[in-house]
Short mmCIF file of C-alpha atoms in Angstrom, two decimals:
data_model
loop_
_atom_site.label_atom_id
_atom_site.label_comp_id
_atom_site.label_asym_id
_atom_site.label_seq_id
_atom_site.Cartn_x
_atom_site.Cartn_y
_atom_site.Cartn_z
CA MET A 697 -0.24 0.00 0.11
CA VAL A 698 1.62 3.25 -1.19
CA GLU A 699 1.33 6.08 1.48
CA GLU A 700 0.34 9.47 0.05
CA LEU A 701 2.61 12.40 1.46
CA TYR A 702 1.53 15.93 1.10
CA THR A 703 4.11 18.85 1.33
CA PRO A 704 3.47 21.44 4.11
CA GLU A 705 2.75 23.88 1.16
CA GLN A 706 0.39 21.35 -0.24
CA LEU A 707 -1.50 20.97 3.21
CA ALA A 708 -1.56 24.58 3.66
CA GLN A 709 -3.17 24.89 0.39
CA MET A 710 -5.63 22.16 1.19
CA HIS A 711 -6.53 23.83 4.32
CA ASN A 712 -6.99 27.34 2.85
CA SER A 713 -9.28 25.74 0.48
CA LEU A 714 -11.23 23.69 3.10
CA TRP A 715 -11.66 26.92 5.03
CA GLN A 716 -13.19 28.81 2.14
CA CYS A 717 -15.51 26.22 1.67
CA VAL A 718 -16.56 26.61 5.49
CA LEU A 719 -16.97 30.34 4.64
CA GLN A 720 -18.95 29.93 1.70
CA PHE A 721 -21.26 27.55 3.46
CA ALA A 722 -21.56 29.86 6.31
CA ASN A 723 -22.49 32.89 4.16
CA LEU A 724 -25.07 30.84 2.21
CA SER A 725 -26.71 29.72 5.34
CA ALA A 726 -26.80 33.15 6.77
CA THR A 727 -28.13 34.46 3.22
CA GLN A 728 -30.93 31.78 3.15
CA GLU A 729 -31.60 32.55 6.83
CA ARG A 730 -32.23 36.24 6.25
CA ASN A 731 -34.14 35.23 3.06
CA ARG A 732 -36.35 33.11 5.15
CA ILE A 733 -36.96 35.73 7.96
CA ALA A 734 -37.73 38.26 5.26
CA ARG A 735 -40.53 36.30 3.63
CA ASP A 736 -42.08 35.43 6.77
CA LEU A 737 -42.01 39.22 7.91
CA HIS A 738 -43.40 40.14 4.63
CA ASP A 739 -46.21 37.51 5.07
CA SER A 740 -47.14 37.60 8.60
CA VAL A 741 -46.51 41.18 9.54
CA GLY A 742 -47.76 42.68 6.28
CA HIS A 743 -50.75 40.60 6.49
CA ALA A 744 -51.48 42.02 9.81
CA LEU A 745 -50.80 45.46 8.84
CA THR A 746 -52.83 45.41 5.73
CA GLY A 747 -55.72 44.55 7.96
CA LEU A 748 -54.98 47.16 10.36
CA ASN A 749 -54.75 49.87 7.77
CA PHE A 750 -58.39 48.83 6.63
CA GLN A 751 -59.65 49.00 10.32
CA LEU A 752 -58.31 52.33 11.17
CA GLN A 753 -59.30 53.96 7.87
CA THR A 754 -62.79 52.67 8.26
CA ALA A 755 -63.03 53.74 11.97
CA MET A 756 -61.93 57.18 10.88
CA LYS A 757 -64.68 57.74 8.40
CA LEU A 758 -67.26 56.17 11.27
CA CYS A 759 -65.98 58.30 14.29
CA LYS A 760 -68.56 60.93 13.71
CA LEU A 761 -71.16 59.33 12.09
CA ASP A 762 -71.51 56.05 14.15
CA PRO A 763 -68.89 56.18 17.19
CA ASN A 764 -70.07 52.95 18.68
CA GLN A 765 -69.28 51.16 15.03
CA ALA A 766 -66.12 52.90 14.93
CA GLN A 767 -65.19 51.59 18.46
CA GLU A 768 -65.80 48.06 17.22
CA PHE A 769 -63.08 48.72 14.27
CA LEU A 770 -60.61 50.02 16.72
CA THR A 771 -60.74 47.00 18.95
CA GLU A 772 -60.19 44.87 15.93
CA ALA A 773 -57.19 47.32 14.98
CA HIS A 774 -55.97 46.76 18.54
CA ARG A 775 -55.99 43.05 18.08
CA LEU A 776 -54.09 43.18 14.94
CA VAL A 777 -51.45 45.42 16.28
CA ALA A 778 -50.98 42.90 19.12
CA ILE A 779 -50.77 40.06 16.26
CA ALA A 780 -48.03 42.07 14.40
CA THR A 781 -46.16 42.69 17.72
CA GLN A 782 -45.90 39.00 18.57
CA GLU A 783 -44.81 38.23 15.15
CA VAL A 784 -42.09 40.76 15.04
CA ARG A 785 -40.88 39.44 18.54
CA GLN A 786 -40.43 35.85 16.97
CA SER A 787 -38.64 37.35 14.30
CA VAL A 788 -36.21 39.51 16.42
CA LYS A 789 -35.36 36.33 18.63
CA GLY A 790 -34.59 35.00 15.22
CA LEU A 791 -37.76 32.59 15.00
CA ARG A 792 -36.11 29.92 17.22
CA ASN A 793 -39.70 28.72 18.26
CA ASP A 794 -41.86 28.48 15.31
CA PRO A 795 -45.25 29.61 16.18
CA LEU A 796 -46.60 27.16 13.42
CA ALA A 797 -45.33 24.20 14.75
CA ALA A 798 -47.91 23.33 17.31
CA GLN A 799 -51.02 23.45 15.31
CA SER A 800 -52.52 21.70 12.51
CA LEU A 801 -52.53 23.10 9.08
CA GLU A 802 -56.21 22.72 9.33
CA LYS A 803 -56.45 25.37 12.46
CA LEU A 804 -53.75 27.55 10.59
CA ILE A 805 -56.08 28.04 7.58
CA GLU A 806 -59.34 28.48 9.74
CA SER A 807 -57.66 31.16 11.50
CA LEU A 808 -56.37 32.81 8.33
CA VAL A 809 -60.07 32.53 7.02
CA HIS A 810 -61.61 34.07 10.04
CA ASP A 811 -59.05 37.20 9.94
CA PHE A 812 -59.87 37.39 6.39
CA TYR A 813 -63.61 37.46 7.11
CA GLN A 814 -63.24 39.79 9.87
CA THR A 815 -61.33 42.44 7.52
CA THR A 816 -63.25 42.04 4.49
CA GLY A 817 -66.56 40.41 5.19
CA ILE A 818 -65.89 37.89 2.68
CA LEU A 819 -65.96 34.27 3.70
CA PRO A 820 -63.74 31.88 1.76
CA GLU A 821 -64.96 28.69 0.61
CA VAL A 822 -62.53 26.29 1.95
CA GLU A 823 -62.12 22.59 1.39
CA ILE A 824 -59.56 20.27 2.62
CA ASN A 825 -58.76 16.68 2.35
CA LEU A 826 -55.26 15.55 3.80
CA PRO A 827 -55.42 11.73 4.29
CA ILE A 828 -52.39 12.09 6.73
CA ALA A 829 -51.05 15.11 8.85
CA LEU A 830 -48.33 17.02 6.78
CA SER A 831 -45.09 17.12 7.77
CA THR A 832 -43.52 20.43 9.15
CA HIS A 833 -41.63 21.30 6.44
CA LEU A 834 -44.75 21.45 4.01
CA THR A 835 -46.93 23.19 6.78
CA ALA A 836 -45.36 26.35 7.23
CA PRO A 837 -44.70 27.14 3.38
CA LEU A 838 -48.30 26.26 2.36
CA TYR A 839 -49.69 28.42 5.59
CA ARG A 840 -47.38 31.34 4.14
CA ILE A 841 -48.57 31.08 0.69
CA ILE A 842 -52.42 30.92 1.64
CA GLN A 843 -51.73 34.10 3.94
CA GLU A 844 -49.93 35.97 1.16
CA ALA A 845 -52.59 35.24 -1.36
CA LEU A 846 -55.54 36.36 0.95
CA ASN A 847 -53.32 39.23 1.52
CA ASN A 848 -52.97 40.14 -1.97
CA ILE A 849 -56.76 39.43 -2.63
CA HIS A 850 -57.56 41.93 -0.05
CA LYS A 851 -55.39 44.58 -1.24
CA TYR A 852 -55.65 44.39 -4.98
CA ALA A 853 -58.00 42.16 -6.07
CA GLN A 854 -61.48 43.73 -5.15
CA ALA A 855 -63.19 40.18 -5.24
CA THR A 856 -66.37 38.88 -3.82
CA THR A 857 -65.71 35.24 -3.65
CA VAL A 858 -62.47 33.59 -2.77
CA GLN A 859 -61.93 29.59 -2.89
CA ILE A 860 -59.12 27.54 -1.20
CA TYR A 861 -58.88 24.03 -2.12
CA LEU A 862 -56.20 21.55 -0.41
CA TYR A 863 -55.85 17.85 -0.74
CA ALA A 864 -52.83 15.44 -0.83
CA THR A 865 -51.99 12.11 -2.47
CA SER A 866 -49.63 9.66 -1.28
CA THR A 867 -47.00 11.41 -3.25
CA GLU A 868 -47.97 14.82 -3.64
CA VAL A 869 -50.18 17.90 -2.02
CA TYR A 870 -52.14 20.15 -4.28
CA LEU A 871 -53.18 23.98 -3.21
CA THR A 872 -55.26 26.20 -5.47
CA ILE A 873 -56.45 29.71 -4.61
CA LYS A 874 -59.07 31.23 -6.70
CA ASP A 875 -61.07 34.79 -6.82
CA ASN A 876 -63.21 36.37 -8.99
CA GLY A 877 -61.25 39.82 -8.80
CA ARG A 878 -60.24 42.17 -11.40
CA GLY A 879 -57.10 40.41 -12.11
CA PHE A 880 -53.95 41.25 -13.87
CA ASP A 881 -51.84 40.58 -16.99
CA THR A 882 -49.48 37.94 -16.06
CA GLY A 883 -47.31 38.93 -18.96
CA LYS A 884 -46.92 42.31 -17.29
CA VAL A 885 -46.81 41.27 -13.57
CA SER A 886 -43.99 43.10 -11.78
CA GLY A 887 -43.11 40.40 -9.37
CA GLY A 888 -43.41 42.02 -6.39
CA TYR A 889 -41.78 40.60 -2.86
CA GLY A 890 -45.19 38.72 -2.20
CA LEU A 891 -45.27 36.82 -5.53
CA ARG A 892 -41.75 36.03 -5.67
CA GLY A 893 -41.95 34.95 -1.99
CA MET A 894 -44.56 32.03 -3.08
CA GLN A 895 -42.50 31.30 -5.72
CA GLU A 896 -39.37 30.75 -3.74
CA ARG A 897 -41.07 28.78 -1.09
CA VAL A 898 -42.52 26.33 -3.90
CA ALA A 899 -38.94 26.18 -5.49
CA VAL A 900 -37.22 25.35 -2.50
CA LEU A 901 -39.34 22.34 -1.96
CA GLN A 902 -39.04 21.27 -5.65
CA GLY A 903 -42.60 22.04 -6.43
CA ASP A 904 -44.59 23.85 -9.25
CA PHE A 905 -46.04 27.21 -8.66
CA GLN A 906 -48.27 28.58 -11.62
CA ILE A 907 -50.91 31.75 -11.69
CA GLU A 908 -53.48 32.10 -14.45
CA SER A 909 -55.04 35.38 -14.54
CA GLN A 910 -56.79 38.09 -17.01
CA PRO A 911 -57.82 41.54 -16.53
CA GLU A 912 -61.61 41.29 -15.04
CA LYS A 913 -61.30 37.46 -14.85
CA GLY A 914 -59.80 36.94 -11.34
CA CYS A 915 -56.78 35.23 -10.64
CA TYR A 916 -56.12 31.21 -10.00
CA ILE A 917 -53.10 30.18 -8.13
CA THR A 918 -51.77 26.07 -8.18
CA VAL A 919 -49.21 24.94 -6.09
CA LYS A 920 -48.13 21.25 -6.52
CA ILE A 921 -45.60 20.03 -3.83
CA PRO A 922 -43.90 16.48 -3.68
CA MET A 923 -44.84 14.85 -0.13
CA GLN A 924 -40.92 13.64 -0.10
CA ILE A 925 -37.93 15.84 -1.47
CA SER A 926 -34.61 14.31 -1.98
CA HIS A 927 -32.99 17.44 -0.47
CA ILE A 928 -33.89 20.99 0.69
CA SER A 929 -32.26 23.01 -2.38
CA GLU A 930 -30.95 26.39 -2.18
CA ILE A 931 -33.35 29.24 -3.16
CA PRO A 932 -32.85 30.07 -6.88
CA LYS A 933 -32.66 33.28 -8.33
CA ILE A 934 -35.97 34.87 -9.34
CA SER A 935 -34.82 34.91 -13.03
CA GLU A 936 -34.26 31.38 -12.66
CA LEU A 937 -37.97 30.68 -11.49
CA SER A 938 -40.38 29.64 -14.42
CA ASN A 939 -42.74 32.09 -16.00
CA LEU A 940 -46.14 32.76 -15.04
CA SER A 941 -48.22 30.43 -17.14
CA VAL A 942 -51.88 29.20 -17.49
CA THR A 943 -52.38 25.79 -15.83
CA SER A 944 -54.92 23.28 -16.33
CA GLU A 945 -57.61 22.40 -13.40
CA ILE A 946 -56.44 19.84 -11.12
CA PRO A 947 -59.38 17.39 -10.68
CA PHE A 948 -60.29 17.36 -6.73
CA PRO A 949 -61.66 14.47 -4.95
CA GLN A 950 -65.16 14.17 -4.22
CA GLU A 951 -64.91 13.88 -0.48
CA SER A 952 -63.39 16.91 1.41
CA VAL A 953 -63.82 18.73 4.59
CA SER A 954 -65.05 22.22 4.89
CA LEU A 955 -64.19 24.78 7.58
CA SER A 956 -66.99 25.72 9.83
CA GLN A 957 -67.91 29.43 9.69
CA PRO A 958 -65.55 31.33 11.99
CA GLN A 959 -66.97 32.58 15.23
CA PRO A 960 -66.62 35.99 16.33
CA VAL A 961 -63.73 36.81 18.26
CA ILE A 962 -64.31 38.19 21.93
CA ILE A 963 -61.95 40.87 22.85
CA GLY A 964 -61.69 42.52 26.44
CA GLU A 965 -61.56 45.77 27.64
CA TRP A 966 -59.12 48.07 25.29
CA GLN A 967 -55.33 47.24 27.00
CA PRO A 968 -52.76 49.57 25.81
CA LEU A 969 -49.55 47.86 24.33
CA ASN A 970 -46.81 47.15 27.28
CA LEU A 971 -43.82 48.68 25.50
CA ASP A 972 -41.76 47.86 28.22
CA GLU A 973 -41.67 43.92 26.93
CA TRP A 974 -39.63 45.38 24.00
CA GLN A 975 -36.73 45.73 26.61
CA GLY A 976 -33.60 43.68 26.17
CA PHE A 977 -34.26 42.42 22.56
#
């Protein structure tokens, strides 16, 4: 057996190359973590602030005409501030404890639907058929995609109906989100951070994200993600993502679970936010 020997110079060069690889991996991991936090902040805090803006604008319009109803909108605004505060607190702490991990995807979607209904007065039609509980690597991205889609519908679509369908087979998870809003030209879409974030979440999971829309004809988003992936891939550049394109409808199974109509949230007396809790962050 021939023993391979290296000169001190060769060993130093190999050590330097290995160290450079370590630094590159560390930088890549840090970049991916920053991108993840940025997406989560945009989706979660952005969702709460969009609703907050609506509640405050409505309260301002009603403050003289109907003070009691204006107070109801202010109370809901206070609840949304508390939600945004909690989301920011979790992000500042590095999101060490995932707030989504302890709940099923069905419960998380029900909460999103309730918030959307409270803010817009539109109760989405939701059908879910998940034979088994999804793993955590799928739950959070699907939740964030639905959250961002509802946020976009609220801000831009001027829709009156929204449909959310989610089901899984033994190999894949399917999600579709459809609204009857004003739509847009997919050939001219600017690719804002929200849309890019949805694309990135699906791309990381080696899935397929497509959107169909035309002016005055609503919007139809389809997502297909494998139940098992070979590895968590690096987030691709936005230029590498597939272009927006028309997708054929996915056949849904006959049996599905519909979420119940959300119940009103009872909020106690108005309590100012305790800003002292931010000390030490």
